[in-house]
PDB file of C-alpha atoms in Angstrom:
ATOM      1  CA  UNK A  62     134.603 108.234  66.126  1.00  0.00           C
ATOM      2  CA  UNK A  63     135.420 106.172  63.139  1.00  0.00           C
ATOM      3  CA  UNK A  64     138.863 104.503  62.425  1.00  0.00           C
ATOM      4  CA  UNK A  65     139.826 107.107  59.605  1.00  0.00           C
ATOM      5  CA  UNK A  66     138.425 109.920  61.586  1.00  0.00           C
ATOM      6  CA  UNK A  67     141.008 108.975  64.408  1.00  0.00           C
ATOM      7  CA  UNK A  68     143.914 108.430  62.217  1.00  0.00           C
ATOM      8  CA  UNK A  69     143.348 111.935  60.385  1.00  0.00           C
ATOM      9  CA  UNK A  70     142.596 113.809  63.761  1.00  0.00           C
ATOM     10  CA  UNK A  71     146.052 112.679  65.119  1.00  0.00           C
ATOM     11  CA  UNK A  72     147.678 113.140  61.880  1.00  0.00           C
ATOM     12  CA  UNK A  73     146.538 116.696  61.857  1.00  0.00           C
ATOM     13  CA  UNK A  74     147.444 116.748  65.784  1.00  0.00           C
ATOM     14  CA  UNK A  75     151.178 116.073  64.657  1.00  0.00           C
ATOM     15  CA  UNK A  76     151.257 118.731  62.476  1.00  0.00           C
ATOM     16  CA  UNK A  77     152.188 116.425  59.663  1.00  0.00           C
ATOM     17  CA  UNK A  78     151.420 117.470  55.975  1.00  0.00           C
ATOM     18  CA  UNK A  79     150.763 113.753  54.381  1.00  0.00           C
ATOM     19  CA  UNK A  80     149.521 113.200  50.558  1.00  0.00           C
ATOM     20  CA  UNK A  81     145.505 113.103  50.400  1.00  0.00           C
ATOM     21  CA  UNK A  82     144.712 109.298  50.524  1.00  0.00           C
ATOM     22  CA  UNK A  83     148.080 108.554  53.071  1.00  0.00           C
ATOM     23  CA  UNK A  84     145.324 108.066  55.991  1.00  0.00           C
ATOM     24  CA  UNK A  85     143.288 105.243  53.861  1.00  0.00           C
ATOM     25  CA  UNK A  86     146.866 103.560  53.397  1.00  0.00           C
ATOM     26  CA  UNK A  87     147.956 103.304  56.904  1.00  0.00           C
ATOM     27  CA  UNK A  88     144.379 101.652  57.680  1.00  0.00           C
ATOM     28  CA  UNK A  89     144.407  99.510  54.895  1.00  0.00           C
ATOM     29  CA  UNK A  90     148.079  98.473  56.022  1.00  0.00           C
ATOM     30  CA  UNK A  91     146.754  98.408  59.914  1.00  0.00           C
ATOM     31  CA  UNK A  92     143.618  95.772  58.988  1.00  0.00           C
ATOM     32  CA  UNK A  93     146.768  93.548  57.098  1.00  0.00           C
ATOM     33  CA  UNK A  94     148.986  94.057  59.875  1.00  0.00           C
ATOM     34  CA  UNK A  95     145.388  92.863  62.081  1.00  0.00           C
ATOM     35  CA  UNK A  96     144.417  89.877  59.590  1.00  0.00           C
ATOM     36  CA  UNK A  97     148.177  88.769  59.324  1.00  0.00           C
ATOM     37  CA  UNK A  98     148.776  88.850  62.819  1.00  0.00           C
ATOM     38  CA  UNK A  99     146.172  85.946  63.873  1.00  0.00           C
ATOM     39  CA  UNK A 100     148.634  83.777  62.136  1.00  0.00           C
ATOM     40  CA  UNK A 101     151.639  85.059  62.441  1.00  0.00           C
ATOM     41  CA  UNK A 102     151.760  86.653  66.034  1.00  0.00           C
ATOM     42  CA  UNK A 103     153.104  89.978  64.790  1.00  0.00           C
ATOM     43  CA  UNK A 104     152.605  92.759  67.783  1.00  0.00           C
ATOM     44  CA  UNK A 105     150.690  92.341  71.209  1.00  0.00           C
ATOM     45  CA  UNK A 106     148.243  94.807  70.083  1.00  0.00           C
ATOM     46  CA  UNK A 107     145.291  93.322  68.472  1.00  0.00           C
ATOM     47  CA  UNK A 108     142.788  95.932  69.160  1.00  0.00           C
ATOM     48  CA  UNK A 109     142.083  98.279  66.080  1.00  0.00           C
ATOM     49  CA  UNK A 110     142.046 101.403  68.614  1.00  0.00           C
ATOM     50  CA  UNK A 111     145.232 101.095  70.137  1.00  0.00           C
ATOM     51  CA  UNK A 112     146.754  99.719  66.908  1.00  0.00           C
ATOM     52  CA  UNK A 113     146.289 103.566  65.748  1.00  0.00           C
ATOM     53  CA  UNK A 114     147.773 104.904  68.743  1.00  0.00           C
ATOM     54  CA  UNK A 115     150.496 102.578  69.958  1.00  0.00           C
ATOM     55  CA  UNK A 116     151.583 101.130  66.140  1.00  0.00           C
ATOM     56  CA  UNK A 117     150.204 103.792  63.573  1.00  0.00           C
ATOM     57  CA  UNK A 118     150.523 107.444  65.301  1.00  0.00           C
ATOM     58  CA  UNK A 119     153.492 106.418  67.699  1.00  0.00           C
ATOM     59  CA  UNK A 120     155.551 105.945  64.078  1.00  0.00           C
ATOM     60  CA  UNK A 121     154.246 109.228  62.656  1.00  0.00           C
ATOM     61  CA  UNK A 122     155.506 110.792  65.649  1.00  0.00           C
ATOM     62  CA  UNK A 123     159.436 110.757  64.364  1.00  0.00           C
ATOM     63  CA  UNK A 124     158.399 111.866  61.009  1.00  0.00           C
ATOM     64  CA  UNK A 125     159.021 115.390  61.482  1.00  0.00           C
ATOM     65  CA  UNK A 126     162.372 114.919  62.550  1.00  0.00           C
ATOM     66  CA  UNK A 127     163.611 112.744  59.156  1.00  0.00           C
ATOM     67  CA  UNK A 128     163.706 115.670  57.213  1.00  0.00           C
ATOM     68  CA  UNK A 129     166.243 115.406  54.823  1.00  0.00           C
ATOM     69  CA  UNK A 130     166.443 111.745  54.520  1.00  0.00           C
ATOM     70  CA  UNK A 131     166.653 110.515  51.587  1.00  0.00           C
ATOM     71  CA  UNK A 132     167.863 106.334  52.529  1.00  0.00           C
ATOM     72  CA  UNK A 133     166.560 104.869  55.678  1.00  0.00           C
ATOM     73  CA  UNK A 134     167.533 101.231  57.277  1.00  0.00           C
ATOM     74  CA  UNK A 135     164.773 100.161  59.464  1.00  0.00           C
ATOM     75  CA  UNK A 136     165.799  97.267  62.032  1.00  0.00           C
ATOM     76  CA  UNK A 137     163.940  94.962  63.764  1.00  0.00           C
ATOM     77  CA  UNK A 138     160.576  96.467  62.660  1.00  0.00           C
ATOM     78  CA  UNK A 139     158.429  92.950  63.400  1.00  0.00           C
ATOM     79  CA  UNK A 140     155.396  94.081  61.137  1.00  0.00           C
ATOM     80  CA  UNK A 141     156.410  97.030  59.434  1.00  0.00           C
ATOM     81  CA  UNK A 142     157.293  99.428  62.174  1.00  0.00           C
ATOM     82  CA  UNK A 143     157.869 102.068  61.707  1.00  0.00           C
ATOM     83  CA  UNK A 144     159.229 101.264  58.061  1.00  0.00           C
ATOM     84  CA  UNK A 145     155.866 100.785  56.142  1.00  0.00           C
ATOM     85  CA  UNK A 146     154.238 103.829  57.915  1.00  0.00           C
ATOM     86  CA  UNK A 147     157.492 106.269  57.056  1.00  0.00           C
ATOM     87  CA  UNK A 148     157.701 104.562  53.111  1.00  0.00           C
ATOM     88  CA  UNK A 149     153.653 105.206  52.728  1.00  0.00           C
ATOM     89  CA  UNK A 150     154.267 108.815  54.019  1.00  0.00           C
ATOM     90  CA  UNK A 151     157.520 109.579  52.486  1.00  0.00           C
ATOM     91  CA  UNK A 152     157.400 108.332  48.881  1.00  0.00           C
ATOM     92  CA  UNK A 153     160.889 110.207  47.750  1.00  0.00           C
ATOM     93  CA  UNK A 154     162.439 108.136  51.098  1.00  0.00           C
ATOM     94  CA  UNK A 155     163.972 104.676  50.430  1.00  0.00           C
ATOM     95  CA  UNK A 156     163.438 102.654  53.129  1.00  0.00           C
ATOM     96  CA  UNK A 157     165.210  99.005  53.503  1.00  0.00           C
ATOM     97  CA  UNK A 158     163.559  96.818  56.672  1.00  0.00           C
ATOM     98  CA  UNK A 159     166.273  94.171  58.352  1.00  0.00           C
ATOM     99  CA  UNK A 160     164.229  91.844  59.791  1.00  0.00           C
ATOM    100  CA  UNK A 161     166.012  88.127  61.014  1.00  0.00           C
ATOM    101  CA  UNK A 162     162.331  86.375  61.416  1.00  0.00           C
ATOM    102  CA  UNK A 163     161.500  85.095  57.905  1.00  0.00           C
ATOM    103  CA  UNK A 164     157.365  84.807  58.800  1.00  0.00           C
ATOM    104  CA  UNK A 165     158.105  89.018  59.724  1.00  0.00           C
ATOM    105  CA  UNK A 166     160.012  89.543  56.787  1.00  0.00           C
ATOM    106  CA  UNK A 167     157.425  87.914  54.603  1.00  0.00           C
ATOM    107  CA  UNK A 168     154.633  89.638  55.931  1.00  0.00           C
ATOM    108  CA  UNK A 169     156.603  93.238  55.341  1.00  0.00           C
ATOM    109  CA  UNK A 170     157.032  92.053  51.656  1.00  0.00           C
ATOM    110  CA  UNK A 171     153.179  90.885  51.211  1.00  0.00           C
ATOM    111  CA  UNK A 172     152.613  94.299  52.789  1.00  0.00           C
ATOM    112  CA  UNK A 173     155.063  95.827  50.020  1.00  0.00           C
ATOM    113  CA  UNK A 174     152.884  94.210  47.135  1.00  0.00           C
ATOM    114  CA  UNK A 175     149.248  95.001  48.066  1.00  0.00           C
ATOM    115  CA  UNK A 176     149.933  98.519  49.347  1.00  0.00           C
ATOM    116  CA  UNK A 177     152.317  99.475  45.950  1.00  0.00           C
ATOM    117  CA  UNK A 178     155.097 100.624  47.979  1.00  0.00           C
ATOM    118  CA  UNK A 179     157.861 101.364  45.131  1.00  0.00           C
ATOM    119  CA  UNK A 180     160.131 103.005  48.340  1.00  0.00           C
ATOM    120  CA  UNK A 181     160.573  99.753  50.750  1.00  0.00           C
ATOM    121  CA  UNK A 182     162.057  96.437  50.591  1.00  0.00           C
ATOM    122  CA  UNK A 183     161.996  93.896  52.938  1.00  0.00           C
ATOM    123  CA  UNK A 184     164.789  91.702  53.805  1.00  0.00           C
ATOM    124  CA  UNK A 185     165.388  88.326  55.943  1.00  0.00           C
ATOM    125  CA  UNK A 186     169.232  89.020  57.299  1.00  0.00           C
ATOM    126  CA  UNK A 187     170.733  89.638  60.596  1.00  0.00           C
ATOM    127  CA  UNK A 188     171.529  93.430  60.437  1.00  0.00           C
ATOM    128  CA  UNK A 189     175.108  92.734  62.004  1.00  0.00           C
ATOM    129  CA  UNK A 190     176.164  91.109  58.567  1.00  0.00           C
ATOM    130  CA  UNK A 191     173.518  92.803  56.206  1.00  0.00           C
ATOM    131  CA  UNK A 192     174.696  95.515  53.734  1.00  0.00           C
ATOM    132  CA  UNK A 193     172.268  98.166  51.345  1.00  0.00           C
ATOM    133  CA  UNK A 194     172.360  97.618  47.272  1.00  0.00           C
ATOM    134  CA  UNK A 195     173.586 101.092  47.421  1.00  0.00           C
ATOM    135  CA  UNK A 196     176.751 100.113  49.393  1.00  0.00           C
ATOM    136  CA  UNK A 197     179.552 101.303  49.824  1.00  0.00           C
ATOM    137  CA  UNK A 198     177.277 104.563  50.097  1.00  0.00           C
ATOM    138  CA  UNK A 199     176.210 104.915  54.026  1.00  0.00           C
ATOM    139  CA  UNK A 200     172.197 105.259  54.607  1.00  0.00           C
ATOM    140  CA  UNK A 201     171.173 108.925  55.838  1.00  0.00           C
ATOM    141  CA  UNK A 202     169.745 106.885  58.528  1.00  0.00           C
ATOM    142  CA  UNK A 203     168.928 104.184  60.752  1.00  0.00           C
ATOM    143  CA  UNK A 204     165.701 103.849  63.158  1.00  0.00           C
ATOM    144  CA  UNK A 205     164.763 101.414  65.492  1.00  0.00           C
ATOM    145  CA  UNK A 206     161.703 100.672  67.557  1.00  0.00           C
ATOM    146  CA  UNK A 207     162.031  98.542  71.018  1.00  0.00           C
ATOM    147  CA  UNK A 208     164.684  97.169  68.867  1.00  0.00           C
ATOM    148  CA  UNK A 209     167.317  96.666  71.712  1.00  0.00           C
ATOM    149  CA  UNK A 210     169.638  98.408  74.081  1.00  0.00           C
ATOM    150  CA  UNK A 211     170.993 101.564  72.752  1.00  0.00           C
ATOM    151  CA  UNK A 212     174.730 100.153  73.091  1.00  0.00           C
ATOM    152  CA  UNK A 213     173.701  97.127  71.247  1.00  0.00           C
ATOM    153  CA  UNK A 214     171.603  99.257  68.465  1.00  0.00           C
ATOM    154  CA  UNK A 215     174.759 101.022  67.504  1.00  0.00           C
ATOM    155  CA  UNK A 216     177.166  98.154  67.801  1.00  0.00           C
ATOM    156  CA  UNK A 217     174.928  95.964  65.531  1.00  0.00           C
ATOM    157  CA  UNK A 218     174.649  98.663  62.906  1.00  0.00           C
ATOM    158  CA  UNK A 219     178.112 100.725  63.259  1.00  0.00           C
ATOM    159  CA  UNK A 220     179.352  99.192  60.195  1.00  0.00           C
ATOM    160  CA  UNK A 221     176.577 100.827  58.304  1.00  0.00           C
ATOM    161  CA  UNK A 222     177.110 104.181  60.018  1.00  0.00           C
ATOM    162  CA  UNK A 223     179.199 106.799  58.073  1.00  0.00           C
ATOM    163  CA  UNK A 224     180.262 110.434  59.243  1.00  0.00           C
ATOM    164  CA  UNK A 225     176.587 111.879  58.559  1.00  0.00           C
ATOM    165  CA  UNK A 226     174.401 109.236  59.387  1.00  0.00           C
ATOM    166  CA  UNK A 227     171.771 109.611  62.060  1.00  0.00           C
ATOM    167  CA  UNK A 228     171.165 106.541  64.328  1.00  0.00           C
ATOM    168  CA  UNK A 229     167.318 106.903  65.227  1.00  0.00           C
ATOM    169  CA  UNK A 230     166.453 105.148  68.521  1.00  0.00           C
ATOM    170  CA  UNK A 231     162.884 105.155  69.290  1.00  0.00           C
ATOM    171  CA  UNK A 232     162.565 105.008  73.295  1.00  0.00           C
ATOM    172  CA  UNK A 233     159.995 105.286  76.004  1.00  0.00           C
ATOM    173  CA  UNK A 234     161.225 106.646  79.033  1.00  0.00           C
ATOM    174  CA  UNK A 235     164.337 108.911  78.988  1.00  0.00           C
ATOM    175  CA  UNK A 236     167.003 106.059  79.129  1.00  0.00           C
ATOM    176  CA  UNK A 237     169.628 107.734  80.689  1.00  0.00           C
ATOM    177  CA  UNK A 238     171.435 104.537  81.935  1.00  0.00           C
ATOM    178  CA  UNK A 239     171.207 103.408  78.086  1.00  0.00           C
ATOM    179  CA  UNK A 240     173.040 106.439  76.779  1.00  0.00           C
ATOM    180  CA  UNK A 241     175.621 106.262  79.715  1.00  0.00           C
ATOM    181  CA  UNK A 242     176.790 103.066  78.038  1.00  0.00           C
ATOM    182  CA  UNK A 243     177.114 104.235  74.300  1.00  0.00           C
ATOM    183  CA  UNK A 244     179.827 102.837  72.660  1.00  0.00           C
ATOM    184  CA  UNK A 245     183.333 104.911  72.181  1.00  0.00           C
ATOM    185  CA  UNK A 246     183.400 106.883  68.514  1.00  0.00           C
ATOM    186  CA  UNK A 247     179.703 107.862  69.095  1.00  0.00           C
ATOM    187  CA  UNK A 248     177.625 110.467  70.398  1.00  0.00           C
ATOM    188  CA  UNK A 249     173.818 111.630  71.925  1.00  0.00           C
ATOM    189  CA  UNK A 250     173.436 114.418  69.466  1.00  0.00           C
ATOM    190  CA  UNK A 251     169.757 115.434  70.103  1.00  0.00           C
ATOM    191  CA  UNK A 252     166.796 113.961  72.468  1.00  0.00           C
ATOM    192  CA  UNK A 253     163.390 114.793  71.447  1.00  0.00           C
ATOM    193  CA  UNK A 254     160.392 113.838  73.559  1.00  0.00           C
ATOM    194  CA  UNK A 255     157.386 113.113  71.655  1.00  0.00           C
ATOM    195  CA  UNK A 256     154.124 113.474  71.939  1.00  0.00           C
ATOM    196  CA  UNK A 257     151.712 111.055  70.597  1.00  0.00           C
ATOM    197  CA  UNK A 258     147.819 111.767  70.070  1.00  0.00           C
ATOM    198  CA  UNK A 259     146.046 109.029  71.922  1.00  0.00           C
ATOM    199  CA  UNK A 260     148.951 107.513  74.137  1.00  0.00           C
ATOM    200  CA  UNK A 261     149.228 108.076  77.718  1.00  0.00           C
ATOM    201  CA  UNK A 262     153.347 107.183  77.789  1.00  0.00           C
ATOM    202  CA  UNK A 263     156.561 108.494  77.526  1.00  0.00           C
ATOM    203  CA  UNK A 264     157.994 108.587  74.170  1.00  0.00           C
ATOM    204  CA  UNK A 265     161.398 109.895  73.080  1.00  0.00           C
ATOM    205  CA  UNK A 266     163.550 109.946  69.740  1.00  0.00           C
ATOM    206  CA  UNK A 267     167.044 109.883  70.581  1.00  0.00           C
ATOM    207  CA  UNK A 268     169.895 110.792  67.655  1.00  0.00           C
ATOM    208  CA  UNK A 269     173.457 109.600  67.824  1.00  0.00           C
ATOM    209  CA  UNK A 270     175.969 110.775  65.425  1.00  0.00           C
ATOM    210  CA  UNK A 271     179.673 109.320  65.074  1.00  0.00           C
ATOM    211  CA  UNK A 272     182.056 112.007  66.736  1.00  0.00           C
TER     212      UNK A 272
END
């Protein structure tokens, strides 16, 4: 089966309702994420098939659960992850990427350029002292992906939080020792395993709310 064919068969698997040329973008932005990475060591993963499953699909797999979003803080995201997939499937979402390694950061912006993405902006800043253009306004959210600890997630970005934002924390198995240790003034609102089309792991999205 071909690359596309793949990407649109787990796409359709997810139940996700994506604009008609969305699956051509994600594989152009895979093959940069691919060329990119023999330089600049971006993910693990340099085989094309498991670069669908384990990079593309695994970050469609929260999309149906950012419904309602409207300003998203990605942190951490390395190459894009999954803040280039959710901009390129989400055009009405504004998403801003923290990223503290300036070769990541650059690739996310040369990313930005060539794909047209109007909705993302990369920046080189250590989310602990970064703040949106939009500030004082609070993001409706903020997602990370083997970012870090789930304490240390929402101590790095509490002063981004408000009342109503969701703090997105993209796991693989159920870390129940993680959420133990969340820090006072927040909460696990909602745990949602996932299921992703071509991956043979654990995957869970875990949403904490200030009480």
């Amino acid at each position: 089966m071909s690359a596309i064919a793949t990407l649109e068969q787990g796409i359709a698997a997810l139940g996700l309702d994506l604009p008609a040329d969305t699956a051509e973008r994600l594989l152009a932005f895979g093959h940069l994420l691919i060329k990119w990475n023999k330089v600049y060591n971006l993910t693990a993963i340099r085989d094309e098939g498991q670069l669908l499953t384990h990079h593309l699909l695994d970050s469609l797999s929260v999309l149906p659960h950012l419904s309602g979003l409207t300003r998203l803080v990605d942190v951490g995201s390395g190459g894009g992850l999954p803040g280039i997939v959710l901009a390129l499937c989400r055009p009405g979402l504004q998403v801003d990427s923290v990223e503290t390694v300036q070769k990541k950061a650059s690739f996310q912006n040369q990313a930005k350029i060539e794909l047209k993405l109007a909705n993302f902006r990369a920046h080189h800043a250590r989310i602990e002292a970064w703040q949106p253009a939009y500030a004082p306004q609070a993001p409706d959210g903020i997602i990370s992906r083997a970012f870090a600890d789930l304490a240390d997630f929402v101590n790095l970005t509490a002063h981004l939080a408000g009342p109503d934002t969701r703090l997105l924390a993209m796991k693989g198995v159920y870390p129940e020792d993680e959420i133990a240790r969340l820090p006072a003034g927040f909460r696990l609102e909602q745990a949602i395993r996932l299921s992703v089309p071509g991956l043979d792991a654990e995957r869970h999205l875990l949403i904490v709310k200030r009480i």
